[in-house]
XYZ file of C-alpha atoms in Angstrom:
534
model
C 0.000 0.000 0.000
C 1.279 3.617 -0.821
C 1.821 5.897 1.304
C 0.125 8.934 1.857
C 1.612 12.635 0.646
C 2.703 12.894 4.627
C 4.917 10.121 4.190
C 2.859 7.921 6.737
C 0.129 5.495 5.747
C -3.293 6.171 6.723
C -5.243 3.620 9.362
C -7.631 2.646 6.759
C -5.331 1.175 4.818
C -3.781 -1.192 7.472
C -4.537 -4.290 6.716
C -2.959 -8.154 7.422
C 0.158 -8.388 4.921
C 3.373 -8.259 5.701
C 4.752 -4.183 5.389
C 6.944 -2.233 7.285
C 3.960 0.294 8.322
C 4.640 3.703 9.793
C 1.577 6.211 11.206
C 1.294 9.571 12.339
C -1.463 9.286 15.165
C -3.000 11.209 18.118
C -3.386 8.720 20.967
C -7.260 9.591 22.443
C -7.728 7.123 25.177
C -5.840 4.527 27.164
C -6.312 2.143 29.770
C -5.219 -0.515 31.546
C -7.250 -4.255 31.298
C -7.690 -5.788 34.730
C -10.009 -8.708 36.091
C -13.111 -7.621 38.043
C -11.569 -9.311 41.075
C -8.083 -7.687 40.770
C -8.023 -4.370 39.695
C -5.214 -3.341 40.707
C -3.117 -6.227 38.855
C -3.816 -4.759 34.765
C -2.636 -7.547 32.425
C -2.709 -5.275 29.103
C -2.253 -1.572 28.036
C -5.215 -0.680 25.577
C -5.366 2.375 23.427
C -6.959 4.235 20.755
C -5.739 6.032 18.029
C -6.803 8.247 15.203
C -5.287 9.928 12.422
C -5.744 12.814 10.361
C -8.273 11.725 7.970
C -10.481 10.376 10.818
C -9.849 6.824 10.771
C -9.689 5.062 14.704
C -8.045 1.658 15.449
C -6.933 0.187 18.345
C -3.610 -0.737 20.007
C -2.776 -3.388 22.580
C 0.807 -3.317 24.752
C 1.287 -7.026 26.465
C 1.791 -7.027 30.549
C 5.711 -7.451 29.995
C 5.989 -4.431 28.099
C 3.611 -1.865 29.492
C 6.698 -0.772 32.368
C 8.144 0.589 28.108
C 5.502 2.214 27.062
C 3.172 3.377 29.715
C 5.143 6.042 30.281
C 5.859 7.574 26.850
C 2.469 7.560 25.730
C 0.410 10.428 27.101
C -2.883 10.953 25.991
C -4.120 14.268 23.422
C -0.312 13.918 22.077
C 0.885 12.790 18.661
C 3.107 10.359 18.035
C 5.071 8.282 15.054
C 4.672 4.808 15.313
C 6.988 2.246 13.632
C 7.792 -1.623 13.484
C 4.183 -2.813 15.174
C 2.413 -5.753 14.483
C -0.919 -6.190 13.015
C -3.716 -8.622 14.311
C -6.886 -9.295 14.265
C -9.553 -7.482 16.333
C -11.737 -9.751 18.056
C -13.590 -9.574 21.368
C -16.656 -8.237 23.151
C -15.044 -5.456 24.239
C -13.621 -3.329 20.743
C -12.828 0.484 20.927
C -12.916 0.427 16.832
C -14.367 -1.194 13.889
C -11.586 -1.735 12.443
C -10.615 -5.115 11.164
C -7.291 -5.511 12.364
C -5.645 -3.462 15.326
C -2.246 -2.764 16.348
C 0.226 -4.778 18.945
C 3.456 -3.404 20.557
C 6.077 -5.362 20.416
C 10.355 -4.995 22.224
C 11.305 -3.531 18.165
C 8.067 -0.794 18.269
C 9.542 2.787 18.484
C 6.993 5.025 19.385
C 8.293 9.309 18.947
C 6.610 12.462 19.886
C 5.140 14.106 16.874
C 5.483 18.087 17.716
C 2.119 18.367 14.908
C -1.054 19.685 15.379
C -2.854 17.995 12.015
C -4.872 15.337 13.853
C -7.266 17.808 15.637
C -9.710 15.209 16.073
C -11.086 13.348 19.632
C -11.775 10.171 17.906
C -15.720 10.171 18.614
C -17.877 8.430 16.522
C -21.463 9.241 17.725
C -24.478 6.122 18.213
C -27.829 7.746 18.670
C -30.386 6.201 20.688
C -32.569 4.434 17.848
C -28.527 2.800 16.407
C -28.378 1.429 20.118
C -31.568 -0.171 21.164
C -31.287 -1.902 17.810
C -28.140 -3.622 19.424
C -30.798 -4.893 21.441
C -27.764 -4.867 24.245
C -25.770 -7.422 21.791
C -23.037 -5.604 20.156
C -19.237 -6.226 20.457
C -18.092 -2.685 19.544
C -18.002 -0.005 22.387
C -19.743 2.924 21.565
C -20.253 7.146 22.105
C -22.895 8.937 22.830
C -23.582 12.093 23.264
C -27.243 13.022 24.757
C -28.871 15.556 27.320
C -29.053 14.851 30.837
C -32.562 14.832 31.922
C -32.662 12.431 35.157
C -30.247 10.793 37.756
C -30.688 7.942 40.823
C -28.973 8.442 44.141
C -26.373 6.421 44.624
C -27.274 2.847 44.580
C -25.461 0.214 46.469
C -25.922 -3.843 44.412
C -24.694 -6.568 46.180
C -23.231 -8.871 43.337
C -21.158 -12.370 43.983
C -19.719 -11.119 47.984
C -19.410 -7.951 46.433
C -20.923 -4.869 47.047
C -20.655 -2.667 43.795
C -21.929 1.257 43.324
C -24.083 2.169 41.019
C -25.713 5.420 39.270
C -28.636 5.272 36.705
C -29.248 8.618 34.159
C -31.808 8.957 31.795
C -30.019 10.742 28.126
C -31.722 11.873 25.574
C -31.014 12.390 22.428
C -32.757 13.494 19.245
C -33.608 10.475 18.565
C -35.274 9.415 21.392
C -34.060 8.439 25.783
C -31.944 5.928 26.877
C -30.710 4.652 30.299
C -26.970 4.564 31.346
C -25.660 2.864 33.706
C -22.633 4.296 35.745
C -20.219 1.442 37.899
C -17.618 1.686 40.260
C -15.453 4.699 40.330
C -17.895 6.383 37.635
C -20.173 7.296 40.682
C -18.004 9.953 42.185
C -17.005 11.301 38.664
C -21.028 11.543 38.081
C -21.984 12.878 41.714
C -18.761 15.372 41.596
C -20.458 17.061 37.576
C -23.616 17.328 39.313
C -22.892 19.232 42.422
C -21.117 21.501 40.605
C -23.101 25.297 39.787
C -25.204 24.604 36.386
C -28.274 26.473 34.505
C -30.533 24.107 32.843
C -29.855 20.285 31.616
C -26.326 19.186 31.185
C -24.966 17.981 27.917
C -22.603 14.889 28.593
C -20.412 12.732 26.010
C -19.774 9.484 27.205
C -16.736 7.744 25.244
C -15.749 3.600 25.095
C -19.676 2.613 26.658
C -20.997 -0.642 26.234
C -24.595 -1.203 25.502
C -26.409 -3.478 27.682
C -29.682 -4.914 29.111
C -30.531 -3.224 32.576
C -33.826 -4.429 34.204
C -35.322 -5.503 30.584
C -34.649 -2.133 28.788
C -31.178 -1.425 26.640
C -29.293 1.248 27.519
C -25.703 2.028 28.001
C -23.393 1.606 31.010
C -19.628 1.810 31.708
C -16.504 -0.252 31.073
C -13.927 -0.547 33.698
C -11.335 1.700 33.078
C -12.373 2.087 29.395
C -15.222 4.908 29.205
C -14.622 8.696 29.374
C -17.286 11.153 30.246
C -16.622 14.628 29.477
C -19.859 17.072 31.585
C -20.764 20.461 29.282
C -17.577 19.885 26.781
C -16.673 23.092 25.353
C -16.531 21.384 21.249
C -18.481 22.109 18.431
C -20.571 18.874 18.635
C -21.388 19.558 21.972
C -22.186 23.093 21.522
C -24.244 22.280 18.485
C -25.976 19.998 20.169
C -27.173 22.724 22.807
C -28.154 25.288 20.764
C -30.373 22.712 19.267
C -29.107 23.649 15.675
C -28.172 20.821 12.939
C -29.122 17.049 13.107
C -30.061 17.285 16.976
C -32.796 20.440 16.432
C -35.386 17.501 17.098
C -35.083 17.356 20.763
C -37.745 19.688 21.639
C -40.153 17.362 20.293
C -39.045 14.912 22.979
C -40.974 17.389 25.094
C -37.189 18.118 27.086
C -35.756 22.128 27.189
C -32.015 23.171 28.099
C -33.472 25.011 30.826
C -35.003 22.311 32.883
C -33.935 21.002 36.045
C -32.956 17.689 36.478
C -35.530 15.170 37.764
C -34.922 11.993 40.425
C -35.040 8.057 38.657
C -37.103 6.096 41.606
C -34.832 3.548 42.607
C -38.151 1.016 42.786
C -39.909 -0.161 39.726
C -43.324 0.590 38.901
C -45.806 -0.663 36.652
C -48.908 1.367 37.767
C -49.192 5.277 38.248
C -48.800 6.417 42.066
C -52.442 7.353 41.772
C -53.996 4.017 40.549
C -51.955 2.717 43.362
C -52.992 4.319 46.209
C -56.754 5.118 44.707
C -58.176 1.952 42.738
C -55.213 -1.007 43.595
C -56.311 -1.791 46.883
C -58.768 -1.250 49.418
C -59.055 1.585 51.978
C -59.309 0.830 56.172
C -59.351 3.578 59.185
C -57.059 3.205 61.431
C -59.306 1.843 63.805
C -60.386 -1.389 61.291
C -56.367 -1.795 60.611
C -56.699 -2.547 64.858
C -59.174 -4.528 64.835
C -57.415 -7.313 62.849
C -59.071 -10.875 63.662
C -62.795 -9.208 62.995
C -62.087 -6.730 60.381
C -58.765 -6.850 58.236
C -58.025 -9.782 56.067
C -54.417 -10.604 54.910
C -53.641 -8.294 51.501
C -52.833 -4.655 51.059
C -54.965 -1.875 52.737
C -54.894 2.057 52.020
C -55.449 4.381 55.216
C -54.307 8.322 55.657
C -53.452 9.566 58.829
C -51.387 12.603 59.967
C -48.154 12.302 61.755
C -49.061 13.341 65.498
C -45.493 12.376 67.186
C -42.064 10.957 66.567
C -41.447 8.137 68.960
C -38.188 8.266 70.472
C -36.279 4.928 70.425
C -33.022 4.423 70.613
C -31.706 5.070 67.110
C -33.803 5.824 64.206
C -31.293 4.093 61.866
C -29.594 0.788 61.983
C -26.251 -0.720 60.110
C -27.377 -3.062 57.417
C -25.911 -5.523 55.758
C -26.412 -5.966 51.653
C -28.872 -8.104 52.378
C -30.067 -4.939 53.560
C -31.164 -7.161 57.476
C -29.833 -5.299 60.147
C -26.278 -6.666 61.446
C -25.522 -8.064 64.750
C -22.745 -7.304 66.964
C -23.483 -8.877 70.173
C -20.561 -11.503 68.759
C -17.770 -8.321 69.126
C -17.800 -8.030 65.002
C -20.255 -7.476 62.354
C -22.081 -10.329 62.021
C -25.242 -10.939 59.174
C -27.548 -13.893 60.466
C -29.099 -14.218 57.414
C -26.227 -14.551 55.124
C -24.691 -16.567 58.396
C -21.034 -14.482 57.725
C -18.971 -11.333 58.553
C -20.140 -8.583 57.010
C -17.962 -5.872 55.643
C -19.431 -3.900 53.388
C -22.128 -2.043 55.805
C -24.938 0.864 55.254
C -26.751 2.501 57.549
C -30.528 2.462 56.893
C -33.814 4.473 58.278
C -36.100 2.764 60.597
C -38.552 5.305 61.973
C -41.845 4.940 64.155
C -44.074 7.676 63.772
C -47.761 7.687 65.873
C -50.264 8.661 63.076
C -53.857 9.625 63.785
C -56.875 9.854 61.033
C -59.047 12.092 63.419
C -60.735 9.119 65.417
C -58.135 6.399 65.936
C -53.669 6.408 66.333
C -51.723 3.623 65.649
C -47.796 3.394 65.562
C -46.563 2.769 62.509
C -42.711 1.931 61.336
C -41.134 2.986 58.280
C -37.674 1.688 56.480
C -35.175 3.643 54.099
C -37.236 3.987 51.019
C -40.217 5.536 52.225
C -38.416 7.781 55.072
C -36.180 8.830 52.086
C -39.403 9.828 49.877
C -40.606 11.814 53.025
C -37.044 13.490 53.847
C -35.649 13.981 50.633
C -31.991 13.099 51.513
C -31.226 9.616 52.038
C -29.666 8.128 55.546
C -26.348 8.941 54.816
C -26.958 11.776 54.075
C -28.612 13.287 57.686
C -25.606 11.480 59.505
C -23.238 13.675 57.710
C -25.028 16.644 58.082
C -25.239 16.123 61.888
C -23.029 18.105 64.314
C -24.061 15.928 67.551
C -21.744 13.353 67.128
C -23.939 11.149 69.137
C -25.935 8.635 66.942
C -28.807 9.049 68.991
C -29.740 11.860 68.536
C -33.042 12.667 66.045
C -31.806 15.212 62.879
C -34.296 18.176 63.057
C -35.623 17.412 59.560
C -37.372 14.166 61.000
C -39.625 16.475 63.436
C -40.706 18.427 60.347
C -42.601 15.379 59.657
C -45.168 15.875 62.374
C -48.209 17.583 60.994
C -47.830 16.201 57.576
C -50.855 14.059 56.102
C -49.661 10.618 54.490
C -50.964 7.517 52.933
C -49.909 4.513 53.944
C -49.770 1.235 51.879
C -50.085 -0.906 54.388
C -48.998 -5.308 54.015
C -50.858 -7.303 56.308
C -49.908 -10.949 56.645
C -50.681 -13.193 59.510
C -50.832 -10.488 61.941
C -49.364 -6.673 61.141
C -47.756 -6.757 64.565
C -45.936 -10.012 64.432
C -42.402 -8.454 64.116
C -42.530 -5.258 65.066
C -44.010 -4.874 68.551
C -47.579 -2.568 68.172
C -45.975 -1.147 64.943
C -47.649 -1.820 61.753
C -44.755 -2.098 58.677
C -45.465 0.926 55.443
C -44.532 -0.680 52.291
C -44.701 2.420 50.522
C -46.034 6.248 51.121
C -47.771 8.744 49.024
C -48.022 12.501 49.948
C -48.862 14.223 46.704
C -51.505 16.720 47.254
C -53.841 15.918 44.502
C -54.081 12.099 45.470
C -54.608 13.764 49.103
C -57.458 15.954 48.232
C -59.039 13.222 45.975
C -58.438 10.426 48.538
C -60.841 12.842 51.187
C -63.617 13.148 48.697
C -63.809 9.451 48.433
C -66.671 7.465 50.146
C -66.545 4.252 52.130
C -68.589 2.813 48.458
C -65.419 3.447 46.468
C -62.842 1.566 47.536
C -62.095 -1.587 46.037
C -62.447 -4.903 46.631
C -59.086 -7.486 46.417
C -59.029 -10.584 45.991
C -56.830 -12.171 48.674
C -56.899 -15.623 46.566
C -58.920 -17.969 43.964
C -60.900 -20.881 44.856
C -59.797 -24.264 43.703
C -62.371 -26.425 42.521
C -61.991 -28.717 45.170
C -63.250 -26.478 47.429
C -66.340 -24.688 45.500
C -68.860 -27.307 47.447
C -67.267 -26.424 51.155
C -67.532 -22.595 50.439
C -71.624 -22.390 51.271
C -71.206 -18.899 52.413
C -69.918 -17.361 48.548
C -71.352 -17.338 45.423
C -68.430 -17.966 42.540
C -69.349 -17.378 39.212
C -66.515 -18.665 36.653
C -65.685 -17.647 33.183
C -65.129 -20.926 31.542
C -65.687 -22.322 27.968
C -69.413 -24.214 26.958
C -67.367 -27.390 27.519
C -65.979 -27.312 30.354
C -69.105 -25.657 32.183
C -71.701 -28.853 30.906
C -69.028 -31.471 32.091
C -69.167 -30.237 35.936
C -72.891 -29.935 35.306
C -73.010 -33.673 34.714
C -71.365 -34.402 37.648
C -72.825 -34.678 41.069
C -70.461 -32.927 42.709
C -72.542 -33.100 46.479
C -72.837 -36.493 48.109
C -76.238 -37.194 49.769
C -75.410 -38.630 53.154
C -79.184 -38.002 54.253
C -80.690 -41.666 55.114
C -77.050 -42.971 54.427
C -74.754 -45.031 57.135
C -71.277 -43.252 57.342
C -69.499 -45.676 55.284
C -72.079 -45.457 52.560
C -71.853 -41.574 52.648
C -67.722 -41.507 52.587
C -68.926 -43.773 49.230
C -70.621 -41.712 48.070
C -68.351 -39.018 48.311
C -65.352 -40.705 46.973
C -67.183 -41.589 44.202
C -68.415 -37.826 44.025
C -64.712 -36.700 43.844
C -63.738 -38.873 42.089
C -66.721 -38.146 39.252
C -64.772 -34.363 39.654
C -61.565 -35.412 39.182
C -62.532 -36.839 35.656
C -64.649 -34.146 34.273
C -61.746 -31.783 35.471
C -59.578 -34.265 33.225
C -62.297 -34.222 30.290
C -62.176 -30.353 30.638
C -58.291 -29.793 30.527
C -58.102 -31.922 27.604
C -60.715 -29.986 25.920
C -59.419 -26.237 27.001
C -56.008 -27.097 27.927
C -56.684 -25.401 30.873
C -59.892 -24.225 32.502
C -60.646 -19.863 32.104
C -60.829 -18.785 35.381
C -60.280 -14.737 34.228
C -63.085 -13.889 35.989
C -63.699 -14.778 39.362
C -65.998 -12.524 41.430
C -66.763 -13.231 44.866
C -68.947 -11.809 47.697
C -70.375 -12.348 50.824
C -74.083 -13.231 51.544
């Protein structure tokens, strides 16, 4: 292959014969490869280069010479490369598309190029729709560039004994949003941008991601050591991208301006609205029916406001969790995690506060954990301990007695009994104190709240149950076949042997026509099952 009118062949035209290749390129990222479980010990020396015309390939420099060239190579500088050899790029993890990429060997002479005609980064932009087509597959490592429009707290995922950090932000692009995923060290680069003074929605380029699945949606997240982030870059792409001019002038249409603040990604999944939640999932109790538990409350999820009256002082209103996220134990003289039955190291403190909560007629205590005091506070644990003075842990932060006053609704689990761990506390699996469900939550009569099921009958037991009427949705077939049957045995006028018989023979009369049925339908259609009390 020729070389180009600089003397230096271009990285487009590398390919796998045998030629004594020389290149002019600007080195734009490097890292070191390490296992998960030993950073520290890198067994390769990755970068990427680019040249003047544009073209990117990648370079590899073995553990036994990376001491050589670690050193010399500096990223943003340009350098002349001579006597490397060429392989083939293959992996799941490659920083270019380029078929082959270059290896470092003891003969390599690498020299500082005092030029300033490779003024490129080396980005090569994937838009949201080029990503999700991945479909989280794709062997290449990819930039973005997108708006920031959403970011998690810090979230803490406990992952094979270890307990890993992790940051979620919602991008968008003009194409569309995606979700990135930000591991390990990434957090404090992410948390550090974002406390710094902005105006508006920060523009980000993330460089070397790798697209992935994350809770059944593609996004983006990190590679170790690999992926750059630059916050508000001050390049023409970026400030393009901003001034919504060019290709990306279609963001407004994703209903996102520059000017917006950023919003908060809910840590907890949802697949209903906080409104159908708390007004039409499940049923609503006073406080005084949530007492009276063996005559009034069943075992399912109830809905009941009730304003905050008092903070109950207990000892602590935190407690040092494990990942498991159960309190640890140190009555042994060292963390120990009776659940996982081991040591723990990696330890969190978590909120565990008892409020007394009246609704006007009735009080009950109820105890809340670290999501829902976090919804009500704003700031996560953590956060309060730092911001304490009183070095005593015992003592209450003052935003936790701003909480008195306020009106809540509680989602409320009952099981066996709502007491059963937690003395006369009943456990909140989840608050709501948005205004409009408030308001529309008083206007609501005793009529409207909905009836849950708890479970559905078997058809074993549809002759015991005298005291409900079940109506079934099932198919012609299946409905004539356990009209045939005699599913009640007469034992009037009958000894006791001939009524067991009978019902044996009754069952087992059933147990066939349920056979008949299945084979028929597959399955019986149960969808809808309606029941109610006489």
């Amino acid at each position: 292959m020729a070389l180009v009118s600089t003397g230096y062949h271009s990285i487009d035209s590398l390919c796998g014969r045998r030629q004594n290749w020389r290149l002019k390129v600007k080195l734009v990222r490097k890292w070191n490869m390490a296992a998960v479980a030993t950073p520290d010990d890198p067994y390769a020396l990755q970068m990427l280069f680019v040249d003047e015309e544009g073209g990117r390939i990648e370079g590899t420099v073995q553990k036994h010479l990376m001491l050589k060239f670690s050193r010399c190579l500096v990223e943003g500088h340009v350098y002349k490369v001579m006597n490397f050899g060429i392989i083939r790029n293959e992996g799941k993890f490659r920083a270019s598309r380029h078929d082959y990429k270059i290896i470092f060997n003891s003969n390599t002479q690498v020299s500082r190029c005092q030029d300033a005609s490779v003024p490129f980064l080396g980005l090569s932009f994937n838009n949201t729709s080029d990503i999700k087509k991945t479909k989280g597959s794709c062997d290449y490592l990819l930039d973005f560039m997108g708006m920031v429009t959403a970011v998690s707290k810090e979230i803490r995922v406990n992952k094979e004994e270890r307990v890993t950090r992790l940051v979620l932000l919602d991008l968008v692009d003009d194409m569309g949003t995606i979700r990135c995923a930000m591991f390990g060290t990434m957090v404090d680069i992410v948390l550090e941008c974002l406390s710094q003074p902005r105006i508006g929605l920060p523009v980000v380029i993330i460089q070397l991601a790798k697209a992935n699945v994350y809770k059944g949606r593609v996004g983006i997240q990190n590679v170790m050591n690999a992926t750059k982030i630059w916050w508000n870059p001050l390049i023409p792409e970026c400030i393009e991208f901003r001034n919504g001019y060019g290709s990306h002038s279609q963001v407004a249409f994703h209903e996102v301006e520059s000017d917006m603040e950023i919003s908060l990604i809910s840590q907890r999944p949802r697949t209903v609205s906080l409104r159908e939640e708390f007004m039409k999932q499940y049923p609503r109790k006073t406080v005084a029916q949530l007492l009276q538990v063996w005559e009034v409350v069943h075992v399912g999820n109830f809905i009941t406001m009730a304003t905050i009256t008092e903070i109950v002082d207990e000892k602590l209103w935190w407690y040092t969790a494990c990942p498991c996220l159960r309190a640890v134990n140190f009555d042994r003289g060292y963390p120990f995690c009776t659940h996982c039955k081991r040591i723990v190291f990696n330890m969190s403190p978590r909120f565990k506060l008892k409020v007394l909560a009246s609704d006007g007629e009735d009080a009950a205590h109820f105890i809340m954990f670290d999501a829902e005091c976090s919804l009500l506070l704003k700031k996560s644990c953590q956060e309060l301990l730092d911001e304490q003075e009183d070095p005593s842990f015992d003592a209450y932060p003052e935003e936790i007695f701003k909480l008195v006053g306020r009106d809540v609704l509680f989602r409320i689990e009952v099981k066996e009994h709502p007491f059963n761990s937690f003395d006369d506390s009943i456990k909140v699996r989840r608050v709501c104190f948005d205004c409009s469900i408030l308001d529309e939550f008083k206007e609501c009569v005793d009529d409207d709240t909905p009836v849950k099921l708890k479970f559905a009958p078997s058809f074993t037991k549809l002759h015991e149950e005298r005291d409900m009427k079940t109506v079934l949705d099932m198919s012609p077939q299946c409905k004539s076949l356990l009209t045939d049957a005699d599913t009640t045995p007469s034992s009037v006028g009958q000894s006791s042997s001939a009524a067991q018989a009978s019902g044996s023979c009754s069952k087992r009369d059933v147990d066939e026509s349920l056979e008949k049925s299945w084979e028929l339908n597959k399955r019986p259609r149960m969808t809808g099952v309606n029941i109610e009390g006489e």
